[in-house]
Every structure is written in structure tokens, then in C-alpha cells.
Amino acid sequence: MNNKGERTRWQRLWSWLKRPLALGIPIGVFLMVMGAASFQGMMVASNQNAFCFSCHLKMDTIVQEYKASSHYGDGETIPATCSDCHVPHPFVDKMIVKTIALKDVYHMMVGTITEENFEEHRPAMAENVWKDFKKNDSANCRECHQGENFDLAKQPQRARLNHEKIAARGETCIDCHQGLTHKRIVIR
């Protein structure tokens, strides 16, 4: 206190900071911002091919099949990443898929799925992916293959005719295009 009995600016600040709410709000905001930034960083990192390859590179065929496909990019087209095809774009659906994918990480870590037995598990895993594609009408395919990127009038005659028939039958992309990026799997 100065000689007039008033508290100094520092004393007022210190008494304000001693109140829990005064400290709690800025700390809470800081933690929320840091949490949101960390969450966003994890979303971006887990949508990169490098993240997918960290496990699937051990299943060498998956990565090699993808790299040999048109979806990997030929220098003239924009490449599709693993997440472009395998992770839904709407936020809630994306969070559901990423949460469910944790079981795959678990099975990799405990050794249920290994490099040696991957091909045994592959048909069941492929079938699950195809069911998801059918259930959502191949929504991830349509994210890229629509509008000017997929003008049916500019397609070859065979493609135009087939797509018209498929639309009439209520089929979706995955009904014909299995094995487009990864090898065609035969379900027994």
C-alpha cells in the first residue's frame, strides 16, 4: 500500500489472480485451445498415407497394389489418399470410423493379424469395407467422381450404357469397381 492507503496495481492484480474463477477461465480456455489443436493435428496426421503405411506397409501387397493403381496418381491426375476412399468426409461419420479402426490397431498390436496371416483375414476385412461402401452409396467415390470430374456424357459408350443400367438397378460404384485400387478379392 502506498501512503494514502491505496493498493498498488500489482497488489490488485495479485488479489484478482488469487480468485479461483479468475484463474480457472483463462486456464480452461488455454487447455481447450491446446486440446482442439492437438485433436486437429491427430486428425490431419491420421489421414495421411504415411500413417496408413506405418501398419499396411507390413502387409506389402496393400501398399504395392495402391501404388500400382490409377488412384495413386500418374502425374496427370490428382492422387487419392487412403483416407479419401476409406474415411468418410462428414465429421460424425469420420469419428465413428476412426474409433472403430482402433480395433484394427489393437489386433495388429496383439498379433491377431500378422504379415503371415493377413491374406487369410483379407476377405472378411474387404467384405466389411464393401458393405460400408454399399450402405453409404459409395459416398467417398462420389466425393471425387462427380460433376466435371465424372461427366457421364464424356465417358466411352460402354461406360455410359453400363452406368445407366446400374443406376436403374440401384447399384453403386463398388458393385462393379471392386479390385480397382486393391486386388479383387474372391469371397467364398
PDB file of C-alpha atoms in Angstrom, residues 75-156:
ATOM      1  CA  GLY A  75       1.436 -37.445 -62.742  1.00  0.00           C
ATOM      2  CA  GLU A  76      -1.561 -36.136 -64.685  1.00  0.00           C
ATOM      3  CA  THR A  77      -4.311 -36.808 -62.177  1.00  0.00           C
ATOM      4  CA  ILE A  78      -4.718 -35.818 -58.566  1.00  0.00           C
ATOM      5  CA  PRO A  79      -3.925 -38.856 -56.411  1.00  0.00           C
ATOM      6  CA  ALA A  80      -6.488 -40.179 -53.958  1.00  0.00           C
ATOM      7  CA  THR A  81      -5.125 -40.830 -50.486  1.00  0.00           C
ATOM      8  CA  CYS A  82      -6.075 -43.844 -48.379  1.00  0.00           C
ATOM      9  CA  SER A  83      -8.410 -41.667 -46.320  1.00  0.00           C
ATOM     10  CA  ASP A  84     -10.109 -40.245 -49.423  1.00  0.00           C
ATOM     11  CA  CYS A  85     -11.504 -43.722 -50.049  1.00  0.00           C
ATOM     12  CA  HIS A  86     -11.590 -45.329 -46.611  1.00  0.00           C
ATOM     13  CA  VAL A  87     -12.591 -42.488 -44.248  1.00  0.00           C
ATOM     14  CA  PRO A  88     -15.969 -40.743 -44.571  1.00  0.00           C
ATOM     15  CA  HIS A  89     -15.885 -37.000 -45.089  1.00  0.00           C
ATOM     16  CA  PRO A  90     -18.730 -35.905 -42.749  1.00  0.00           C
ATOM     17  CA  PHE A  91     -17.307 -35.265 -39.264  1.00  0.00           C
ATOM     18  CA  VAL A  92     -19.513 -37.594 -37.191  1.00  0.00           C
ATOM     19  CA  ASP A  93     -19.091 -40.491 -39.638  1.00  0.00           C
ATOM     20  CA  LYS A  94     -15.339 -39.848 -39.705  1.00  0.00           C
ATOM     21  CA  MET A  95     -15.153 -40.032 -35.896  1.00  0.00           C
ATOM     22  CA  ILE A  96     -17.134 -43.292 -35.876  1.00  0.00           C
ATOM     23  CA  VAL A  97     -14.828 -44.897 -38.453  1.00  0.00           C
ATOM     24  CA  LYS A  98     -11.684 -43.700 -36.675  1.00  0.00           C
ATOM     25  CA  THR A  99     -12.982 -45.052 -33.371  1.00  0.00           C
ATOM     26  CA  ILE A 100     -13.861 -48.419 -34.919  1.00  0.00           C
ATOM     27  CA  ALA A 101     -10.423 -48.501 -36.570  1.00  0.00           C
ATOM     28  CA  LEU A 102      -8.864 -48.635 -33.113  1.00  0.00           C
ATOM     29  CA  LYS A 103      -9.837 -52.317 -33.013  1.00  0.00           C
ATOM     30  CA  ASP A 104      -7.653 -52.902 -36.081  1.00  0.00           C
ATOM     31  CA  VAL A 105      -4.731 -51.246 -34.314  1.00  0.00           C
ATOM     32  CA  TYR A 106      -5.413 -53.461 -31.291  1.00  0.00           C
ATOM     33  CA  HIS A 107      -5.416 -56.619 -33.444  1.00  0.00           C
ATOM     34  CA  MET A 108      -2.159 -55.549 -35.085  1.00  0.00           C
ATOM     35  CA  MET A 109      -0.555 -54.946 -31.692  1.00  0.00           C
ATOM     36  CA  VAL A 110      -1.666 -58.230 -30.092  1.00  0.00           C
ATOM     37  CA  GLY A 111      -0.783 -60.221 -33.201  1.00  0.00           C
ATOM     38  CA  THR A 112      -4.242 -61.372 -34.312  1.00  0.00           C
ATOM     39  CA  ILE A 113      -3.440 -60.047 -37.785  1.00  0.00           C
ATOM     40  CA  THR A 114       0.165 -60.517 -38.846  1.00  0.00           C
ATOM     41  CA  GLU A 115       2.128 -60.271 -42.052  1.00  0.00           C
ATOM     42  CA  GLU A 116       1.956 -64.059 -42.306  1.00  0.00           C
ATOM     43  CA  ASN A 117      -1.826 -64.457 -41.847  1.00  0.00           C
ATOM     44  CA  PHE A 118      -3.004 -61.184 -43.410  1.00  0.00           C
ATOM     45  CA  GLU A 119      -4.242 -62.819 -46.618  1.00  0.00           C
ATOM     46  CA  GLU A 120      -6.422 -65.184 -44.536  1.00  0.00           C
ATOM     47  CA  HIS A 121      -8.146 -62.207 -42.872  1.00  0.00           C
ATOM     48  CA  ARG A 122      -8.264 -60.083 -46.012  1.00  0.00           C
ATOM     49  CA  PRO A 123     -11.566 -61.379 -47.490  1.00  0.00           C
ATOM     50  CA  ALA A 124     -13.502 -60.629 -44.284  1.00  0.00           C
ATOM     51  CA  MET A 125     -11.938 -57.173 -43.985  1.00  0.00           C
ATOM     52  CA  ALA A 126     -12.620 -56.420 -47.668  1.00  0.00           C
ATOM     53  CA  GLU A 127     -16.216 -57.546 -47.288  1.00  0.00           C
ATOM     54  CA  ASN A 128     -16.665 -55.129 -44.362  1.00  0.00           C
ATOM     55  CA  VAL A 129     -15.321 -52.266 -46.477  1.00  0.00           C
ATOM     56  CA  TRP A 130     -17.605 -53.193 -49.390  1.00  0.00           C
ATOM     57  CA  LYS A 131     -20.637 -53.336 -47.075  1.00  0.00           C
ATOM     58  CA  ASP A 132     -19.822 -49.828 -45.865  1.00  0.00           C
ATOM     59  CA  PHE A 133     -19.490 -48.589 -49.457  1.00  0.00           C
ATOM     60  CA  LYS A 134     -22.859 -50.133 -50.378  1.00  0.00           C
ATOM     61  CA  LYS A 135     -24.519 -48.796 -47.221  1.00  0.00           C
ATOM     62  CA  ASN A 136     -23.461 -45.212 -47.971  1.00  0.00           C
ATOM     63  CA  ASP A 137     -23.932 -45.486 -51.765  1.00  0.00           C
ATOM     64  CA  SER A 138     -20.178 -45.202 -52.357  1.00  0.00           C
ATOM     65  CA  ALA A 139     -20.187 -41.674 -50.907  1.00  0.00           C
ATOM     66  CA  ASN A 140     -16.388 -41.476 -50.813  1.00  0.00           C
ATOM     67  CA  CYS A 141     -16.159 -42.365 -54.516  1.00  0.00           C
ATOM     68  CA  ARG A 142     -18.684 -39.668 -55.292  1.00  0.00           C
ATOM     69  CA  GLU A 143     -16.661 -37.037 -53.402  1.00  0.00           C
ATOM     70  CA  CYS A 144     -14.229 -37.034 -56.353  1.00  0.00           C
ATOM     71  CA  HIS A 145     -16.168 -38.688 -59.175  1.00  0.00           C
ATOM     72  CA  GLN A 146     -18.927 -36.160 -59.681  1.00  0.00           C
ATOM     73  CA  GLY A 147     -19.591 -33.029 -61.675  1.00  0.00           C
ATOM     74  CA  GLU A 148     -16.830 -32.157 -64.115  1.00  0.00           C
ATOM     75  CA  ASN A 149     -14.684 -35.000 -62.764  1.00  0.00           C
ATOM     76  CA  PHE A 150     -17.276 -37.529 -63.896  1.00  0.00           C
ATOM     77  CA  ASP A 151     -19.356 -36.247 -66.767  1.00  0.00           C
ATOM     78  CA  LEU A 152     -21.198 -39.332 -67.999  1.00  0.00           C
ATOM     79  CA  ALA A 153     -21.706 -37.731 -71.410  1.00  0.00           C
ATOM     80  CA  LYS A 154     -17.913 -37.632 -71.858  1.00  0.00           C
ATOM     81  CA  GLN A 155     -17.454 -41.298 -70.932  1.00  0.00           C
ATOM     82  CA  PRO A 156     -16.990 -44.005 -73.575  1.00  0.00           C
TER      83      PRO A 156
END
